[in-house]
Amino acid sequence: MRLVTSIYEKNDIDNLDSLIDYALINVPHLSINFKDINLDELVSYAKEKKLNIILSINRIMHPGDLKNVEALVDKYNDLLFLASDIGVLNIFKEKNMIENLIYNPETMITNYLDLGLYNDMNLNAIGVSLEITIDDLKLMYEKTKAPIYYQGFGHRLMFYSRRKLLTLYSNKNNDNYPHEGFLKEITREDYLPIVENSEGTLIYRSYLISLLKELEGLSFIKYLYIESFNVDIETFKKVSEIFYDAVINGKIREGILKLNELNLDIEDGFMYKDSVYQKEELK
C-alpha cells in the first residue's frame, strides 16, 4: 500500500514533505478543486524534495479541453496521472501510456464485473466507488485482484457539476448565497462544504471519513488517498503523520489512539451499511 496526499500549493509540501509518499498535485483548471499555482514550479519543487508525483486532472472534459490534456500528458510523460473522464482514458490508450493512468470515475465502479473490465486495460490503478461497503470492496478485489485507488481520510465528494450553482442562485434571487462555504438544506441539520470555481461546483459530505481502523484488512489497496480539503493545516499535519506511520511503518493501533485524541467529526458513511434510496411520498 502506498500513501497519496493531496497537494494544492507549495506550502503543503513545505509542511508535509517528510510525511508524503505520493504527492497528488491538483492541476489548475483541469482538476475540480485547485488553487491557481504555477504547475511547472510546483512539480520541479516536488522533484527536488524527491517526492513521487501524481497529477490530478479529474475534471469533466469538453472536446475543446483534450488538446490541453494531450499537451500536459506529453510534457509530463514521466509522471503518473489521475483522471475521471473516459475521454482522458482514451488519450492514454492512444499514446500507449495506459500504465501511467489511475482511472477514478468517482461513483461509477461499484461491482467486480465493472472493475474486472477496467482491470483488463492494464491501468496503473482503478478508483472504486466510495458509496459501497467495505465488504463489497473486499469482494471486488478477491474477484479481480485489481490495483485499487481508494480514499482513506477526508471529506468525500458527493456532487460535482460543471454548472456554477452559487452564481445561478445569486442571479435567480438577486442576492448572495447566505452561507459562506457551506450548503444548508432546509430539511437537514448538516452543513455541507461547497466550492464554486471557474470549472463548476463541488459539494462534499459534512463529516470526515477514516479507514485507519480498517487498514489491517485492506492491505491489498495499492494507493490510499488522504484529502486535506477543509481541514486546517496543523490538524492535517497530525493526520498525515498518523497515516504515514500506519501505512509506511505499520503503526496502525497507535495511530487509532492518536486520531481519536484529535476529536474530529468522523463518521462511517457507507462503510458498513449500503445506501438506500427511497422515493418520497407524493402529497
PDB file of C-alpha atoms in Angstrom:
ATOM      1  CA  MET A   1       0.000   0.000   0.000  1.00  0.00           C
ATOM      2  CA  ARG A   2       1.241   3.478  -0.910  1.00  0.00           C
ATOM      3  CA  LEU A   3       0.058   6.700   0.738  1.00  0.00           C
ATOM      4  CA  VAL A   4      -1.190   9.537  -1.504  1.00  0.00           C
ATOM      5  CA  THR A   5      -1.548  13.035  -0.034  1.00  0.00           C
ATOM      6  CA  SER A   6      -3.445  15.934  -1.622  1.00  0.00           C
ATOM      7  CA  ILE A   7      -1.242  18.880  -2.557  1.00  0.00           C
ATOM      8  CA  TYR A   8      -2.742  22.206  -3.591  1.00  0.00           C
ATOM      9  CA  GLU A   9       0.248  24.565  -3.266  1.00  0.00           C
ATOM     10  CA  LYS A  10       3.937  24.812  -2.338  1.00  0.00           C
ATOM     11  CA  ASN A  11       3.177  25.439   1.348  1.00  0.00           C
ATOM     12  CA  ASP A  12       1.593  21.993   1.542  1.00  0.00           C
ATOM     13  CA  ILE A  13       4.910  20.423   0.546  1.00  0.00           C
ATOM     14  CA  ASP A  14       6.819  22.637   2.983  1.00  0.00           C
ATOM     15  CA  ASN A  15       4.542  21.500   5.813  1.00  0.00           C
ATOM     16  CA  LEU A  16       4.274  17.834   4.884  1.00  0.00           C
ATOM     17  CA  ASP A  17       7.289  16.808   2.779  1.00  0.00           C
ATOM     18  CA  SER A  18       8.668  14.272   5.292  1.00  0.00           C
ATOM     19  CA  LEU A  19       5.198  12.679   5.552  1.00  0.00           C
ATOM     20  CA  ILE A  20       4.442  12.389   1.831  1.00  0.00           C
ATOM     21  CA  ASP A  21       4.832   9.124  -0.051  1.00  0.00           C
ATOM     22  CA  TYR A  22       2.995  10.226  -3.221  1.00  0.00           C
ATOM     23  CA  ALA A  23       2.018  13.880  -3.769  1.00  0.00           C
ATOM     24  CA  LEU A  24      -1.282  14.305  -5.633  1.00  0.00           C
ATOM     25  CA  ILE A  25      -0.928  17.709  -7.294  1.00  0.00           C
ATOM     26  CA  ASN A  26      -4.202  19.257  -8.467  1.00  0.00           C
ATOM     27  CA  VAL A  27      -3.639  20.772 -11.914  1.00  0.00           C
ATOM     28  CA  PRO A  28      -5.254  24.227 -12.270  1.00  0.00           C
ATOM     29  CA  HIS A  29      -8.365  24.214 -14.478  1.00  0.00           C
ATOM     30  CA  LEU A  30      -8.019  20.510 -15.328  1.00  0.00           C
ATOM     31  CA  SER A  31      -8.856  19.251 -11.843  1.00  0.00           C
ATOM     32  CA  ILE A  32     -12.051  20.005  -9.945  1.00  0.00           C
ATOM     33  CA  ASN A  33     -10.628  21.523  -6.747  1.00  0.00           C
ATOM     34  CA  PHE A  34      -7.436  23.526  -7.187  1.00  0.00           C
ATOM     35  CA  LYS A  35      -5.515  26.676  -6.418  1.00  0.00           C
ATOM     36  CA  ASP A  36      -4.010  28.904  -9.100  1.00  0.00           C
ATOM     37  CA  ILE A  37      -0.396  27.784  -8.824  1.00  0.00           C
ATOM     38  CA  ASN A  38       2.478  27.627 -11.280  1.00  0.00           C
ATOM     39  CA  LEU A  39       2.399  23.920 -12.106  1.00  0.00           C
ATOM     40  CA  ASP A  40       5.925  23.777 -13.569  1.00  0.00           C
ATOM     41  CA  GLU A  41       7.404  25.327 -10.434  1.00  0.00           C
ATOM     42  CA  LEU A  42       5.419  23.079  -8.086  1.00  0.00           C
ATOM     43  CA  VAL A  43       6.357  19.908  -9.969  1.00  0.00           C
ATOM     44  CA  SER A  44      10.020  20.964 -10.000  1.00  0.00           C
ATOM     45  CA  TYR A  45       9.880  21.688  -6.270  1.00  0.00           C
ATOM     46  CA  ALA A  46       8.282  18.299  -5.547  1.00  0.00           C
ATOM     47  CA  LYS A  47      11.010  16.593  -7.587  1.00  0.00           C
ATOM     48  CA  GLU A  48      13.682  18.473  -5.639  1.00  0.00           C
ATOM     49  CA  LYS A  49      12.121  17.050  -2.483  1.00  0.00           C
ATOM     50  CA  LYS A  50      12.366  13.551  -4.022  1.00  0.00           C
ATOM     51  CA  LEU A  51       8.592  13.068  -3.878  1.00  0.00           C
ATOM     52  CA  ASN A  52       6.643  10.671  -6.071  1.00  0.00           C
ATOM     53  CA  ILE A  53       4.137  12.728  -8.071  1.00  0.00           C
ATOM     54  CA  ILE A  54       0.625  12.128  -9.396  1.00  0.00           C
ATOM     55  CA  LEU A  55      -1.017  14.887 -11.437  1.00  0.00           C
ATOM     56  CA  SER A  56      -4.771  15.119 -10.883  1.00  0.00           C
ATOM     57  CA  ILE A  57      -6.771  16.059 -13.993  1.00  0.00           C
ATOM     58  CA  ASN A  58     -10.099  14.754 -12.679  1.00  0.00           C
ATOM     59  CA  ARG A  59     -12.432  17.347 -14.188  1.00  0.00           C
ATOM     60  CA  ILE A  60     -15.216  16.505 -16.646  1.00  0.00           C
ATOM     61  CA  MET A  61     -13.665  17.397 -20.008  1.00  0.00           C
ATOM     62  CA  HIS A  62     -15.199  19.094 -23.031  1.00  0.00           C
ATOM     63  CA  PRO A  63     -13.872  18.219 -26.513  1.00  0.00           C
ATOM     64  CA  GLY A  64     -12.018  21.537 -26.550  1.00  0.00           C
ATOM     65  CA  ASP A  65     -10.088  20.518 -23.413  1.00  0.00           C
ATOM     66  CA  LEU A  66      -8.500  17.437 -24.915  1.00  0.00           C
ATOM     67  CA  LYS A  67      -5.671  19.237 -26.737  1.00  0.00           C
ATOM     68  CA  ASN A  68      -4.624  20.801 -23.429  1.00  0.00           C
ATOM     69  CA  VAL A  69      -4.768  17.370 -21.794  1.00  0.00           C
ATOM     70  CA  GLU A  70      -2.627  15.848 -24.552  1.00  0.00           C
ATOM     71  CA  ALA A  71      -0.060  18.630 -24.255  1.00  0.00           C
ATOM     72  CA  LEU A  72       0.116  18.147 -20.472  1.00  0.00           C
ATOM     73  CA  VAL A  73       0.486  14.376 -20.792  1.00  0.00           C
ATOM     74  CA  ASP A  74       3.264  14.761 -23.363  1.00  0.00           C
ATOM     75  CA  LYS A  75       5.080  17.294 -21.198  1.00  0.00           C
ATOM     76  CA  TYR A  76       4.948  15.193 -18.028  1.00  0.00           C
ATOM     77  CA  ASN A  77       5.098  11.739 -19.561  1.00  0.00           C
ATOM     78  CA  ASP A  78       7.402  10.535 -16.771  1.00  0.00           C
ATOM     79  CA  LEU A  79       4.698  11.072 -14.128  1.00  0.00           C
ATOM     80  CA  LEU A  80       1.517   9.304 -13.070  1.00  0.00           C
ATOM     81  CA  PHE A  81      -1.873  10.918 -13.713  1.00  0.00           C
ATOM     82  CA  LEU A  82      -5.276  10.588 -12.078  1.00  0.00           C
ATOM     83  CA  ALA A  83      -8.370  11.189 -14.229  1.00  0.00           C
ATOM     84  CA  SER A  84     -12.135  10.642 -14.085  1.00  0.00           C
ATOM     85  CA  ASP A  85     -13.164  11.311 -17.682  1.00  0.00           C
ATOM     86  CA  ILE A  86     -13.369   8.392 -20.137  1.00  0.00           C
ATOM     87  CA  GLY A  87     -12.045  10.664 -22.890  1.00  0.00           C
ATOM     88  CA  VAL A  88      -8.814  11.130 -20.940  1.00  0.00           C
ATOM     89  CA  LEU A  89      -8.518   7.359 -20.527  1.00  0.00           C
ATOM     90  CA  ASN A  90      -8.726   7.018 -24.314  1.00  0.00           C
ATOM     91  CA  ILE A  91      -5.940   9.576 -24.751  1.00  0.00           C
ATOM     92  CA  PHE A  92      -3.673   7.439 -22.578  1.00  0.00           C
ATOM     93  CA  LYS A  93      -4.633   4.332 -24.571  1.00  0.00           C
ATOM     94  CA  GLU A  94      -3.815   6.052 -27.875  1.00  0.00           C
ATOM     95  CA  LYS A  95      -0.435   7.170 -26.544  1.00  0.00           C
ATOM     96  CA  ASN A  96       0.366   3.692 -25.184  1.00  0.00           C
ATOM     97  CA  MET A  97       0.649   5.246 -21.720  1.00  0.00           C
ATOM     98  CA  ILE A  98      -2.209   3.428 -20.005  1.00  0.00           C
ATOM     99  CA  GLU A  99       0.152   2.237 -17.259  1.00  0.00           C
ATOM    100  CA  ASN A 100       0.690   5.893 -16.293  1.00  0.00           C
ATOM    101  CA  LEU A 101      -3.004   6.401 -15.501  1.00  0.00           C
ATOM    102  CA  ILE A 102      -5.007   5.968 -12.311  1.00  0.00           C
ATOM    103  CA  TYR A 103      -8.603   5.959 -13.533  1.00  0.00           C
ATOM    104  CA  ASN A 104     -11.055   7.122 -10.855  1.00  0.00           C
ATOM    105  CA  PRO A 105     -14.570   7.700 -12.219  1.00  0.00           C
ATOM    106  CA  GLU A 106     -15.798   8.534  -8.690  1.00  0.00           C
ATOM    107  CA  THR A 107     -19.068   6.645  -8.061  1.00  0.00           C
ATOM    108  CA  MET A 108     -19.197   4.599 -11.271  1.00  0.00           C
ATOM    109  CA  ILE A 109     -17.340   1.388 -10.347  1.00  0.00           C
ATOM    110  CA  THR A 110     -19.457  -0.454  -7.780  1.00  0.00           C
ATOM    111  CA  ASN A 111     -19.091  -4.184  -8.595  1.00  0.00           C
ATOM    112  CA  TYR A 112     -16.445  -6.716  -9.548  1.00  0.00           C
ATOM    113  CA  LEU A 113     -17.704  -7.105 -13.126  1.00  0.00           C
ATOM    114  CA  ASP A 114     -17.039  -3.449 -13.941  1.00  0.00           C
ATOM    115  CA  LEU A 115     -13.779  -3.499 -12.015  1.00  0.00           C
ATOM    116  CA  GLY A 116     -12.673  -6.568 -13.935  1.00  0.00           C
ATOM    117  CA  LEU A 117     -13.306  -4.892 -17.295  1.00  0.00           C
ATOM    118  CA  TYR A 118     -11.146  -1.894 -16.373  1.00  0.00           C
ATOM    119  CA  ASN A 119      -8.522  -4.173 -14.850  1.00  0.00           C
ATOM    120  CA  ASP A 120      -8.098  -5.839 -18.254  1.00  0.00           C
ATOM    121  CA  MET A 121      -6.873  -2.482 -19.617  1.00  0.00           C
ATOM    122  CA  ASN A 122      -3.648  -2.634 -17.531  1.00  0.00           C
ATOM    123  CA  LEU A 123      -4.261   0.710 -15.837  1.00  0.00           C
ATOM    124  CA  ASN A 124      -1.850   1.727 -13.081  1.00  0.00           C
ATOM    125  CA  ALA A 125      -4.764   1.665 -10.616  1.00  0.00           C
ATOM    126  CA  ILE A 126      -8.554   1.968 -10.551  1.00  0.00           C
ATOM    127  CA  GLY A 127     -10.703   4.069  -8.234  1.00  0.00           C
ATOM    128  CA  VAL A 128     -13.635   2.216  -6.674  1.00  0.00           C
ATOM    129  CA  SER A 129     -16.823   3.997  -5.577  1.00  0.00           C
ATOM    130  CA  LEU A 130     -16.862   5.290  -2.004  1.00  0.00           C
ATOM    131  CA  GLU A 131     -20.606   4.628  -1.811  1.00  0.00           C
ATOM    132  CA  ILE A 132     -20.261   0.875  -1.262  1.00  0.00           C
ATOM    133  CA  THR A 133     -19.439  -1.136   1.852  1.00  0.00           C
ATOM    134  CA  ILE A 134     -16.015  -2.371   2.921  1.00  0.00           C
ATOM    135  CA  ASP A 135     -17.241  -5.951   2.438  1.00  0.00           C
ATOM    136  CA  ASP A 136     -18.172  -5.154  -1.171  1.00  0.00           C
ATOM    137  CA  LEU A 137     -14.744  -3.582  -1.704  1.00  0.00           C
ATOM    138  CA  LYS A 138     -13.041  -6.722  -0.403  1.00  0.00           C
ATOM    139  CA  LEU A 139     -15.206  -8.927  -2.629  1.00  0.00           C
ATOM    140  CA  MET A 140     -14.340  -6.830  -5.674  1.00  0.00           C
ATOM    141  CA  TYR A 141     -10.646  -7.286  -5.001  1.00  0.00           C
ATOM    142  CA  GLU A 142     -10.984 -11.008  -4.319  1.00  0.00           C
ATOM    143  CA  LYS A 143     -12.715 -11.480  -7.676  1.00  0.00           C
ATOM    144  CA  THR A 144     -10.346  -9.337  -9.749  1.00  0.00           C
ATOM    145  CA  LYS A 145      -7.037  -8.744  -7.913  1.00  0.00           C
ATOM    146  CA  ALA A 146      -7.191  -5.263  -9.444  1.00  0.00           C
ATOM    147  CA  PRO A 147      -4.853  -2.454  -8.288  1.00  0.00           C
ATOM    148  CA  ILE A 148      -7.200  -0.211  -6.284  1.00  0.00           C
ATOM    149  CA  TYR A 149      -7.074   3.524  -5.522  1.00  0.00           C
ATOM    150  CA  TYR A 150      -9.252   4.448  -2.524  1.00  0.00           C
ATOM    151  CA  GLN A 151      -9.803   7.422  -0.228  1.00  0.00           C
ATOM    152  CA  GLY A 152      -8.729   6.737   3.342  1.00  0.00           C
ATOM    153  CA  PHE A 153      -9.320  10.099   5.030  1.00  0.00           C
ATOM    154  CA  GLY A 154     -11.060  13.421   4.484  1.00  0.00           C
ATOM    155  CA  HIS A 155     -14.296  14.885   3.192  1.00  0.00           C
ATOM    156  CA  ARG A 156     -15.870  12.747   0.494  1.00  0.00           C
ATOM    157  CA  LEU A 157     -17.017  14.413  -2.681  1.00  0.00           C
ATOM    158  CA  MET A 158     -20.759  13.783  -3.079  1.00  0.00           C
ATOM    159  CA  PHE A 159     -21.651  16.063  -6.003  1.00  0.00           C
ATOM    160  CA  TYR A 160     -19.879  17.743  -8.890  1.00  0.00           C
ATOM    161  CA  SER A 161     -21.315  19.779 -11.759  1.00  0.00           C
ATOM    162  CA  ARG A 162     -19.847  21.997 -14.451  1.00  0.00           C
ATOM    163  CA  ARG A 163     -22.656  24.430 -13.605  1.00  0.00           C
ATOM    164  CA  LYS A 164     -21.880  27.342 -11.256  1.00  0.00           C
ATOM    165  CA  LEU A 165     -24.717  26.783  -8.827  1.00  0.00           C
ATOM    166  CA  LEU A 166     -23.979  29.563  -6.328  1.00  0.00           C
ATOM    167  CA  THR A 167     -23.823  32.084  -9.153  1.00  0.00           C
ATOM    168  CA  LEU A 168     -27.122  30.748 -10.518  1.00  0.00           C
ATOM    169  CA  TYR A 169     -28.659  31.111  -7.049  1.00  0.00           C
ATOM    170  CA  SER A 170     -27.461  34.711  -6.773  1.00  0.00           C
ATOM    171  CA  ASN A 171     -28.725  35.600 -10.250  1.00  0.00           C
ATOM    172  CA  LYS A 172     -32.098  33.965  -9.641  1.00  0.00           C
ATOM    173  CA  ASN A 173     -32.669  35.550  -6.228  1.00  0.00           C
ATOM    174  CA  ASN A 174     -30.809  38.804  -6.831  1.00  0.00           C
ATOM    175  CA  ASP A 175     -28.923  38.135  -3.603  1.00  0.00           C
ATOM    176  CA  ASN A 176     -25.736  36.383  -2.484  1.00  0.00           C
ATOM    177  CA  TYR A 177     -25.968  32.856  -1.140  1.00  0.00           C
ATOM    178  CA  PRO A 178     -26.290  33.259   2.673  1.00  0.00           C
ATOM    179  CA  HIS A 179     -23.884  30.534   3.893  1.00  0.00           C
ATOM    180  CA  GLU A 180     -20.215  31.233   3.178  1.00  0.00           C
ATOM    181  CA  GLY A 181     -18.537  27.994   2.093  1.00  0.00           C
ATOM    182  CA  PHE A 182     -21.373  25.700   3.143  1.00  0.00           C
ATOM    183  CA  LEU A 183     -24.648  24.386   1.776  1.00  0.00           C
ATOM    184  CA  LYS A 184     -27.537  24.166   4.272  1.00  0.00           C
ATOM    185  CA  GLU A 185     -30.538  22.112   3.226  1.00  0.00           C
ATOM    186  CA  ILE A 186     -33.800  23.307   4.698  1.00  0.00           C
ATOM    187  CA  THR A 187     -34.860  19.824   5.888  1.00  0.00           C
ATOM    188  CA  ARG A 188     -31.473  18.741   7.323  1.00  0.00           C
ATOM    189  CA  GLU A 189     -29.093  19.911  10.033  1.00  0.00           C
ATOM    190  CA  ASP A 190     -25.816  19.213   8.221  1.00  0.00           C
ATOM    191  CA  TYR A 191     -23.675  21.945   6.716  1.00  0.00           C
ATOM    192  CA  LEU A 192     -22.125  20.571   3.525  1.00  0.00           C
ATOM    193  CA  PRO A 193     -18.862  22.174   2.325  1.00  0.00           C
ATOM    194  CA  ILE A 194     -19.420  23.706  -1.101  1.00  0.00           C
ATOM    195  CA  VAL A 195     -16.915  25.130  -3.577  1.00  0.00           C
ATOM    196  CA  GLU A 196     -17.606  27.076  -6.742  1.00  0.00           C
ATOM    197  CA  ASN A 197     -14.678  27.830  -9.014  1.00  0.00           C
ATOM    198  CA  SER A 198     -14.075  28.521 -12.696  1.00  0.00           C
ATOM    199  CA  GLU A 199     -14.720  24.860 -13.533  1.00  0.00           C
ATOM    200  CA  GLY A 200     -18.012  24.308 -11.701  1.00  0.00           C
ATOM    201  CA  THR A 201     -19.438  23.413  -8.296  1.00  0.00           C
ATOM    202  CA  LEU A 202     -18.413  20.760  -5.765  1.00  0.00           C
ATOM    203  CA  ILE A 203     -20.348  19.608  -2.689  1.00  0.00           C
ATOM    204  CA  TYR A 204     -18.743  17.413  -0.024  1.00  0.00           C
ATOM    205  CA  ARG A 205     -20.227  15.365   2.798  1.00  0.00           C
ATOM    206  CA  SER A 206     -20.364  17.240   6.083  1.00  0.00           C
ATOM    207  CA  TYR A 207     -18.269  14.703   8.005  1.00  0.00           C
ATOM    208  CA  LEU A 208     -14.803  13.209   7.594  1.00  0.00           C
ATOM    209  CA  ILE A 209     -14.166   9.543   6.887  1.00  0.00           C
ATOM    210  CA  SER A 210     -11.221   7.486   8.127  1.00  0.00           C
ATOM    211  CA  LEU A 211     -10.217   3.955   7.152  1.00  0.00           C
ATOM    212  CA  LEU A 212      -7.488   3.771   9.765  1.00  0.00           C
ATOM    213  CA  LYS A 213      -9.174   1.086  11.882  1.00  0.00           C
ATOM    214  CA  GLU A 214      -9.806  -0.966   8.711  1.00  0.00           C
ATOM    215  CA  LEU A 215      -6.241  -0.849   7.351  1.00  0.00           C
ATOM    216  CA  GLU A 216      -5.168  -4.289   8.526  1.00  0.00           C
ATOM    217  CA  GLY A 217      -7.866  -5.863   6.366  1.00  0.00           C
ATOM    218  CA  LEU A 218      -7.259  -3.571   3.388  1.00  0.00           C
ATOM    219  CA  SER A 219      -3.580  -4.184   2.719  1.00  0.00           C
ATOM    220  CA  PHE A 220      -4.485  -5.065  -0.887  1.00  0.00           C
ATOM    221  CA  ILE A 221      -5.217  -1.397  -1.693  1.00  0.00           C
ATOM    222  CA  LYS A 222      -2.469  -0.054  -3.947  1.00  0.00           C
ATOM    223  CA  TYR A 223      -2.968   3.662  -3.214  1.00  0.00           C
ATOM    224  CA  LEU A 224      -4.630   5.055  -0.073  1.00  0.00           C
ATOM    225  CA  TYR A 225      -5.555   8.714  -0.537  1.00  0.00           C
ATOM    226  CA  ILE A 226      -5.828  11.277   2.275  1.00  0.00           C
ATOM    227  CA  GLU A 227      -7.575  14.562   1.445  1.00  0.00           C
ATOM    228  CA  SER A 228      -6.758  17.865   3.175  1.00  0.00           C
ATOM    229  CA  PHE A 229      -9.718  19.891   1.879  1.00  0.00           C
ATOM    230  CA  ASN A 230     -11.484  21.840   4.667  1.00  0.00           C
ATOM    231  CA  VAL A 231      -9.048  20.584   7.329  1.00  0.00           C
ATOM    232  CA  ASP A 232      -6.713  23.159   8.901  1.00  0.00           C
ATOM    233  CA  ILE A 233      -3.042  22.601   8.161  1.00  0.00           C
ATOM    234  CA  GLU A 234      -1.960  21.868  11.741  1.00  0.00           C
ATOM    235  CA  THR A 235      -4.631  19.195  12.131  1.00  0.00           C
ATOM    236  CA  PHE A 236      -3.885  17.717   8.720  1.00  0.00           C
ATOM    237  CA  LYS A 237      -0.202  17.617   9.592  1.00  0.00           C
ATOM    238  CA  LYS A 238      -1.042  15.436  12.607  1.00  0.00           C
ATOM    239  CA  VAL A 239      -3.350  13.278  10.489  1.00  0.00           C
ATOM    240  CA  SER A 240      -0.618  12.877   7.852  1.00  0.00           C
ATOM    241  CA  GLU A 241       1.865  11.742  10.492  1.00  0.00           C
ATOM    242  CA  ILE A 242      -0.664   9.223  11.825  1.00  0.00           C
ATOM    243  CA  PHE A 243      -1.403   7.765   8.388  1.00  0.00           C
ATOM    244  CA  TYR A 244       2.255   7.805   7.330  1.00  0.00           C
ATOM    245  CA  ASP A 245       3.230   5.807  10.404  1.00  0.00           C
ATOM    246  CA  ALA A 246       0.289   3.460   9.866  1.00  0.00           C
ATOM    247  CA  VAL A 247       0.755   2.858   6.129  1.00  0.00           C
ATOM    248  CA  ILE A 248       4.541   3.107   5.797  1.00  0.00           C
ATOM    249  CA  ASN A 249       5.662   1.961   9.255  1.00  0.00           C
ATOM    250  CA  GLY A 250       2.767  -0.328  10.231  1.00  0.00           C
ATOM    251  CA  LYS A 251       1.813   1.627  13.385  1.00  0.00           C
ATOM    252  CA  ILE A 252      -1.944   1.225  12.987  1.00  0.00           C
ATOM    253  CA  ARG A 253      -3.046   0.673  16.586  1.00  0.00           C
ATOM    254  CA  GLU A 254      -1.015   3.627  17.876  1.00  0.00           C
ATOM    255  CA  GLY A 255      -2.466   5.727  15.061  1.00  0.00           C
ATOM    256  CA  ILE A 256      -6.050   4.900  16.005  1.00  0.00           C
ATOM    257  CA  LEU A 257      -5.448   6.195  19.536  1.00  0.00           C
ATOM    258  CA  LYS A 258      -3.774   9.372  18.270  1.00  0.00           C
ATOM    259  CA  LEU A 259      -6.564  10.031  15.743  1.00  0.00           C
ATOM    260  CA  ASN A 260      -9.212   9.651  18.462  1.00  0.00           C
ATOM    261  CA  GLU A 261      -7.397  12.301  20.520  1.00  0.00           C
ATOM    262  CA  LEU A 262      -7.943  14.844  17.731  1.00  0.00           C
ATOM    263  CA  ASN A 263     -11.749  14.696  18.280  1.00  0.00           C
ATOM    264  CA  LEU A 264     -12.533  15.064  14.587  1.00  0.00           C
ATOM    265  CA  ASP A 265     -16.043  14.729  13.174  1.00  0.00           C
ATOM    266  CA  ILE A 266     -15.508  11.261  11.697  1.00  0.00           C
ATOM    267  CA  GLU A 267     -18.374   9.023  10.590  1.00  0.00           C
ATOM    268  CA  ASP A 268     -18.573   5.616   8.926  1.00  0.00           C
ATOM    269  CA  GLY A 269     -20.576   6.787   5.925  1.00  0.00           C
ATOM    270  CA  PHE A 270     -21.330   3.735   3.778  1.00  0.00           C
ATOM    271  CA  MET A 271     -18.507   1.547   5.112  1.00  0.00           C
ATOM    272  CA  TYR A 272     -20.776  -0.958   6.811  1.00  0.00           C
ATOM    273  CA  LYS A 273     -24.269  -0.225   5.531  1.00  0.00           C
ATOM    274  CA  ASP A 274     -25.434   0.053   1.937  1.00  0.00           C
ATOM    275  CA  SER A 275     -27.039   3.308   0.833  1.00  0.00           C
ATOM    276  CA  VAL A 276     -30.816   3.023   0.429  1.00  0.00           C
ATOM    277  CA  TYR A 277     -32.765   5.450  -1.714  1.00  0.00           C
ATOM    278  CA  GLN A 278     -36.476   5.736  -1.001  1.00  0.00           C
ATOM    279  CA  LYS A 279     -38.981   7.670  -3.026  1.00  0.00           C
ATOM    280  CA  GLU A 280     -40.757  10.413  -1.186  1.00  0.00           C
ATOM    281  CA  GLU A 281     -44.484  10.045  -0.892  1.00  0.00           C
ATOM    282  CA  LEU A 282     -46.497  12.191  -3.238  1.00  0.00           C
ATOM    283  CA  LYS A 283     -48.675  14.757  -1.485  1.00  0.00           C
TER     284      LYS A 283
END
